[in-house]
Coordinates of C-alpha atoms in Angstrom, one line a residue:
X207 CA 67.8 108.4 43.8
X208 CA 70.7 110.3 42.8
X209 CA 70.4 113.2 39.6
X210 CA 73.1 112.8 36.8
X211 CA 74.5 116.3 36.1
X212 CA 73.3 117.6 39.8
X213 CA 75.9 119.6 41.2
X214 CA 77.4 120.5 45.0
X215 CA 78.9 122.9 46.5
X216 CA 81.4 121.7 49.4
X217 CA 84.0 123.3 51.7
X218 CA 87.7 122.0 51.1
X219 CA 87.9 120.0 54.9
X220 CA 84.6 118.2 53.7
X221 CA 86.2 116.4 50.6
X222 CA 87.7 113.3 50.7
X223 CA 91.1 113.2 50.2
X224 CA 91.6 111.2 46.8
X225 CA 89.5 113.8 45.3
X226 CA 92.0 116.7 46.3
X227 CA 94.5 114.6 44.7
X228 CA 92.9 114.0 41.4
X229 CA 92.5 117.9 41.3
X230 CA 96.0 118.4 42.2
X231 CA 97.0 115.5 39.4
X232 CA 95.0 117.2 37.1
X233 CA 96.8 120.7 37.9
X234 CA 99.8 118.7 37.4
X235 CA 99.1 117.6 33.9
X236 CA 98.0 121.1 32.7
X237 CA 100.9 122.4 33.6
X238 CA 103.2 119.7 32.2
X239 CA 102.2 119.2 29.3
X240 CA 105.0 116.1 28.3
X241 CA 103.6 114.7 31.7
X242 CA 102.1 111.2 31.9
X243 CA 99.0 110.0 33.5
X244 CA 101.3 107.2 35.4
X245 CA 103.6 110.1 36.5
X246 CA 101.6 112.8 37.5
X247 CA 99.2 109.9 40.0
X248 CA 102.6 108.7 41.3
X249 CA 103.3 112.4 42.2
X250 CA 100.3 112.8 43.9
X251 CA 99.8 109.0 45.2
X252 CA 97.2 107.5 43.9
X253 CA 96.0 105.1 41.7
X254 CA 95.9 105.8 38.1
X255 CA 92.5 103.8 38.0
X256 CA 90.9 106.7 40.8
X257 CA 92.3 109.3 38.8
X258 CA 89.8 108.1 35.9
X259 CA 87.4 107.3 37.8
X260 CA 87.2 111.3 39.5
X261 CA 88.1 113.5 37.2
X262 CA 85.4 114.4 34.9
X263 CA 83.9 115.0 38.0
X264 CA 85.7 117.2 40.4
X265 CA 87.2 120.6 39.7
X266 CA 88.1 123.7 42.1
X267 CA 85.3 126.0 42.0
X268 CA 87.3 128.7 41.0
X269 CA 88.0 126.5 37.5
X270 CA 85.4 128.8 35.3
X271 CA 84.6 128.9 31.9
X272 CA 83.4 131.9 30.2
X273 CA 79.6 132.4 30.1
X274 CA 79.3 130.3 33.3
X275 CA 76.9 132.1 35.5
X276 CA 77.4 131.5 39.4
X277 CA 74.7 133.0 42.3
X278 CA 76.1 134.0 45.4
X279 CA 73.8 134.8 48.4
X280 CA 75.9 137.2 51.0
X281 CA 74.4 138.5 54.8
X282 CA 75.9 141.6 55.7
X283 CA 75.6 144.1 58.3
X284 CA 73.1 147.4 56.8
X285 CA 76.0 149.8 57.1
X286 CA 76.3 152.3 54.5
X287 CA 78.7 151.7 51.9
X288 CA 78.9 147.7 52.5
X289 CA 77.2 146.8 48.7
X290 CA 79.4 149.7 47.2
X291 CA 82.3 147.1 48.5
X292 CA 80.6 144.1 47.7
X293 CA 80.5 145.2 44.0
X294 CA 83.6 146.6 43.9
X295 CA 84.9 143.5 44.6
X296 CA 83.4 141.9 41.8
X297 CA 84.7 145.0 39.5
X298 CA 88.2 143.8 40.2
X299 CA 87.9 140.3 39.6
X300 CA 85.9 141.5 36.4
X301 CA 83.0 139.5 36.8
X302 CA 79.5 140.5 34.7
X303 CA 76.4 141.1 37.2
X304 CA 73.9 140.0 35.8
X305 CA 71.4 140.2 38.4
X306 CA 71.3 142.2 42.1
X307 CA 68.5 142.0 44.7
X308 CA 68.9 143.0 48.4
X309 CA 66.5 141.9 50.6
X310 CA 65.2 144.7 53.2
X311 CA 67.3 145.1 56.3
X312 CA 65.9 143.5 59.4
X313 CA 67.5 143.7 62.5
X314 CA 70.2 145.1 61.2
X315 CA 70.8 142.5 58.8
X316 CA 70.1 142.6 54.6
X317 CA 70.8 139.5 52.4
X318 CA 72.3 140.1 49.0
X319 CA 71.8 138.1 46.3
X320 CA 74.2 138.5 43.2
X321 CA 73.9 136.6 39.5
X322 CA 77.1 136.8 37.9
X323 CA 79.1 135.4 34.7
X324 CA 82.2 134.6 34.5
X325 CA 83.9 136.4 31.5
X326 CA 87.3 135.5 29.3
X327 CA 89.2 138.0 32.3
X328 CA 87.4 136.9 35.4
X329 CA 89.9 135.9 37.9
X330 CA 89.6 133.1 40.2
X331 CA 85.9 133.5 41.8
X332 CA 87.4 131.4 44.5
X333 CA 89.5 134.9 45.8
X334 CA 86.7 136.7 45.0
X335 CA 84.4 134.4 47.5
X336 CA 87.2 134.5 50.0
X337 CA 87.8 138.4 50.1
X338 CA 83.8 138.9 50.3
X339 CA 84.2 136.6 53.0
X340 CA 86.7 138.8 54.9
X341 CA 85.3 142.0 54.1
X342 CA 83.9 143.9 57.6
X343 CA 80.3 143.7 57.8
X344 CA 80.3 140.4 55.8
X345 CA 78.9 137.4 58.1
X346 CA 78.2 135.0 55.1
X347 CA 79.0 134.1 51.4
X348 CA 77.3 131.1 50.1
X349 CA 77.2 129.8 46.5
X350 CA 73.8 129.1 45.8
X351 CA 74.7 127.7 42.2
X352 CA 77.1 127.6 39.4
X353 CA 75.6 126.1 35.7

């Protein structure tokens, strides 16, 4: 039923809690490097055996690799200037575009699709999601993929 290597997108409050912690053991480690396993899990409070049992598979979204290309789909208002923003954005987290498509305003609405990769500079695309998300005229960022 379920697809090996099929990835999800989910909202922090939606994940359980022993996955938060084997990300924030795993944070722990990287930045320790003398730290152990049994140490950084006691830290956080969990079980060693959860730890390896989650962490090849969870990791912040904002955890990019270069060449990793991630599609965002964004509704905004059609107000003049609003894509100029939206890319800026993207400028100063110094993300690649790869590919742009806006959809043709109805109702006062467009949808804007954006293909980008992640280079050696790109920030954390996790700011970059949440300042697209408080940008006037945005009403919604989603992250259609990331591969």
């Amino acid at each position: 039923m379920e697809e090996e290597g099929r990835y999800y997108v989910v909202r922090r409050k939606a994940v359980p809690d022993v996955l938060l912690r084997v990300v924030e053991t795993k944070r722990l480690l990287r930045a320790n490097r003398g730290m152990s396993v049994s140490e950084a899990t006691g830290q956080t409070g969990i079980s060693r055996s959860s730890f390896y049992k989650y962490k090849e598979d969870i990791f912040p979204f904002g955890d990019t690799v270069s060449g990793q290309k991630i599609t965002l789909s964004i509704e905004i208002l059609d107000e003049p200037g609003l894509l100029a923003d939206l890319l800026g954005a993207v400028a100063r987290f110094h993300a690649n575009i790869i590919t742009i498509h806006q959809s043709i305003p109805l109702n006062g609405m467009a949808t804007v699709s954006l293909s980008l990769e992640v280079r050696q500079e790109t920030e954390d695309l996790t700011g970059l999601v949440e300042q697209m998300e408080g940008m006037r005229g945005v009403r919604e960022v989603t992250i259609l993929s990331r591969e």
